[in-house]
Coordinates of N, CA and C in Angstrom, one line a residue:
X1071 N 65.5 93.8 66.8 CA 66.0 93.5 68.1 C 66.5 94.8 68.7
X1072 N 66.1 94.9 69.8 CA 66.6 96.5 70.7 C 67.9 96.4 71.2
X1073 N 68.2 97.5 71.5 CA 69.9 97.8 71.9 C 70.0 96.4 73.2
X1074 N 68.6 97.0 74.0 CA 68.6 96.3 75.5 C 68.7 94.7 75.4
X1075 N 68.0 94.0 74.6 CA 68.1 92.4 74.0 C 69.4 92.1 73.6
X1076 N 69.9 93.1 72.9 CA 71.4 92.6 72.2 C 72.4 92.4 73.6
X1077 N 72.3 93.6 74.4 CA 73.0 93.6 75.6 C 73.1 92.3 76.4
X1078 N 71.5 92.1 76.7 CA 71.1 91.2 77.9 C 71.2 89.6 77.1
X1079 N 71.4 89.7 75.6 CA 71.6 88.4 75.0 C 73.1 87.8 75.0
X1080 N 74.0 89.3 74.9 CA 75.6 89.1 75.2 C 76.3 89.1 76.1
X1081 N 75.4 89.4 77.1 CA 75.4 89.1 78.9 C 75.7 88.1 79.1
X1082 N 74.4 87.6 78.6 CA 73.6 85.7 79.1 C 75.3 85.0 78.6
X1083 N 75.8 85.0 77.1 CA 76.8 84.6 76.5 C 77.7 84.8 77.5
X1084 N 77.8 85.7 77.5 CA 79.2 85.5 78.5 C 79.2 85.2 79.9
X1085 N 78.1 85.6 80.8 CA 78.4 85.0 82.2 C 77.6 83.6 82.2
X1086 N 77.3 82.3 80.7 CA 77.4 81.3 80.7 C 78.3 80.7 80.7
X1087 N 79.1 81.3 79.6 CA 80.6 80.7 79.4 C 81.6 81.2 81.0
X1088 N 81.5 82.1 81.0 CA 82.5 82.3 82.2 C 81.6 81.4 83.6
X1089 N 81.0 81.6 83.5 CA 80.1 80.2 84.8 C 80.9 78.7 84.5
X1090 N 80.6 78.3 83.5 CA 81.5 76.7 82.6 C 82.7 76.7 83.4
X1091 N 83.4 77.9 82.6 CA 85.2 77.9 83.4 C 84.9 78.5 84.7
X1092 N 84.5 78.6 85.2 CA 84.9 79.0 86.6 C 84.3 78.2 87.6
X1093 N 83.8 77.2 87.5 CA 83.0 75.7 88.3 C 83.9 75.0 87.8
X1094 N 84.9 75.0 86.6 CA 86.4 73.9 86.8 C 85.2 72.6 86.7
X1095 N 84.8 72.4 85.4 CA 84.9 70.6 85.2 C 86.0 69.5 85.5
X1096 N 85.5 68.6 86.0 CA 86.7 67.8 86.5 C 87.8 67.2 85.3
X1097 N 87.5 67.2 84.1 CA 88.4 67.2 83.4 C 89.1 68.3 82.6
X1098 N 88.7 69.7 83.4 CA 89.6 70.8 83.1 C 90.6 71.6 84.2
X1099 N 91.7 71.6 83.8 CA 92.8 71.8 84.7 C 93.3 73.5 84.4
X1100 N 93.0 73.9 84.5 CA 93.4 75.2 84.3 C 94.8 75.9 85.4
X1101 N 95.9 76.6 84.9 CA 96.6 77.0 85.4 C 96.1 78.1 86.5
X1102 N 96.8 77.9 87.1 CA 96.7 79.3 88.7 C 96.5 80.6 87.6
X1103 N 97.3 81.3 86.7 CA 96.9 82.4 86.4 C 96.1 82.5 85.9
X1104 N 95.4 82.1 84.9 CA 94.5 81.8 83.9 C 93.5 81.9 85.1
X1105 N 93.4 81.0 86.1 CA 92.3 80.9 87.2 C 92.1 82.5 87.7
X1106 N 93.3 82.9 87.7 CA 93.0 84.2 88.7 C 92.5 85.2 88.0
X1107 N 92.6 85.4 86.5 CA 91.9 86.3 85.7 C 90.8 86.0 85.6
X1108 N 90.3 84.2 85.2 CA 88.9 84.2 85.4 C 88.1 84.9 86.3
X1109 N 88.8 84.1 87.5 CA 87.7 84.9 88.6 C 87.6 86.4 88.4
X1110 N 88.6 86.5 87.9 CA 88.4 88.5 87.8 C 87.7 89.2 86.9
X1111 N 87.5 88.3 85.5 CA 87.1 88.6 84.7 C 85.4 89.6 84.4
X1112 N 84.7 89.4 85.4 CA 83.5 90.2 85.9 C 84.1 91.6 85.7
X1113 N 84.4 91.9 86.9 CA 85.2 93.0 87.6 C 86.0 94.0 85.8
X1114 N 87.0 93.2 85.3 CA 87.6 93.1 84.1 C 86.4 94.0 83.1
X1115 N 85.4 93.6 83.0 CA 84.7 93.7 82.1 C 83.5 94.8 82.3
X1116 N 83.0 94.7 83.6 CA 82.6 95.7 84.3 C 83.6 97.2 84.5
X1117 N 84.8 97.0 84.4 CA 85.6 98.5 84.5 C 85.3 98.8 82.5
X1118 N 85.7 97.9 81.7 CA 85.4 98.3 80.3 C 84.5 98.6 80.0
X1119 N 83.1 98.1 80.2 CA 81.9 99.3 80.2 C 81.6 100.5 80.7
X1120 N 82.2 100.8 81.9 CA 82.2 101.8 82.9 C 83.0 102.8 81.8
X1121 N 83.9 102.7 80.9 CA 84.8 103.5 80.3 C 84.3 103.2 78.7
X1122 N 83.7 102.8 78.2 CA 83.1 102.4 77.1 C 81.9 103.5 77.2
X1123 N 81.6 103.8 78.3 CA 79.8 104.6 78.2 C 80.5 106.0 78.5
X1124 N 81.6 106.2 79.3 CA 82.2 107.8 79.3 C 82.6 107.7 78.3
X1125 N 83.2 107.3 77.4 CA 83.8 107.6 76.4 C 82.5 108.1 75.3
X1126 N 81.5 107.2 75.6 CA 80.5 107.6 74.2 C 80.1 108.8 74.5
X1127 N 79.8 108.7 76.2 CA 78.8 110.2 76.9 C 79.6 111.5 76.1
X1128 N 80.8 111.4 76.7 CA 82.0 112.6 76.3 C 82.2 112.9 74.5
X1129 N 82.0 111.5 74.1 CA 82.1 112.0 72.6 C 80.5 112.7 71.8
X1130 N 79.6 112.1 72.8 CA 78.4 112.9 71.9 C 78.5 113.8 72.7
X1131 N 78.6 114.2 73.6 CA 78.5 115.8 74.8 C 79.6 116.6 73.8
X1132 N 80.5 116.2 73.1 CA 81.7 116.8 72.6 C 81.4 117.2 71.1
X1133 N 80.1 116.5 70.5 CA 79.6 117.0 68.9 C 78.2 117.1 69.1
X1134 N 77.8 117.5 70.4 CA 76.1 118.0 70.5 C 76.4 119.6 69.6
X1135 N 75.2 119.3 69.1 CA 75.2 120.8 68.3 C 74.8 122.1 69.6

């Protein structure tokens, strides 16, 4: 399986499950904060990649021969 499959397979995972909670089934009540991180949770996750990929760039840029 390629890097790109593993990504786009851990994607699908998560912006399924975060789809579930954030359409609020009528028998799930979720608290106002909890709601307000969901919604943010994209955003959340999208800044930890964004610093996840500098981090790797800067560490191989920092042990290129």
């Amino acid at each position: 399986m390629t890097k790109l499959c593993q990504w786009l397979c851990g994607l699908a995972l998560l912006g399924s499950a975060w789809a579930a909670l954030a359409l609020t089934p009528q028998g799930l009540r979720l608290p106002a904060p909890y709601r307000e991180v969901l919604l943010l949770l994209p955003v959340y996750l999208l800044v930890a990649f964004g610093c996840y990929s500098l981090a790797t760039v800067g560490y191989r840029l920092a042990t290129f021969n």
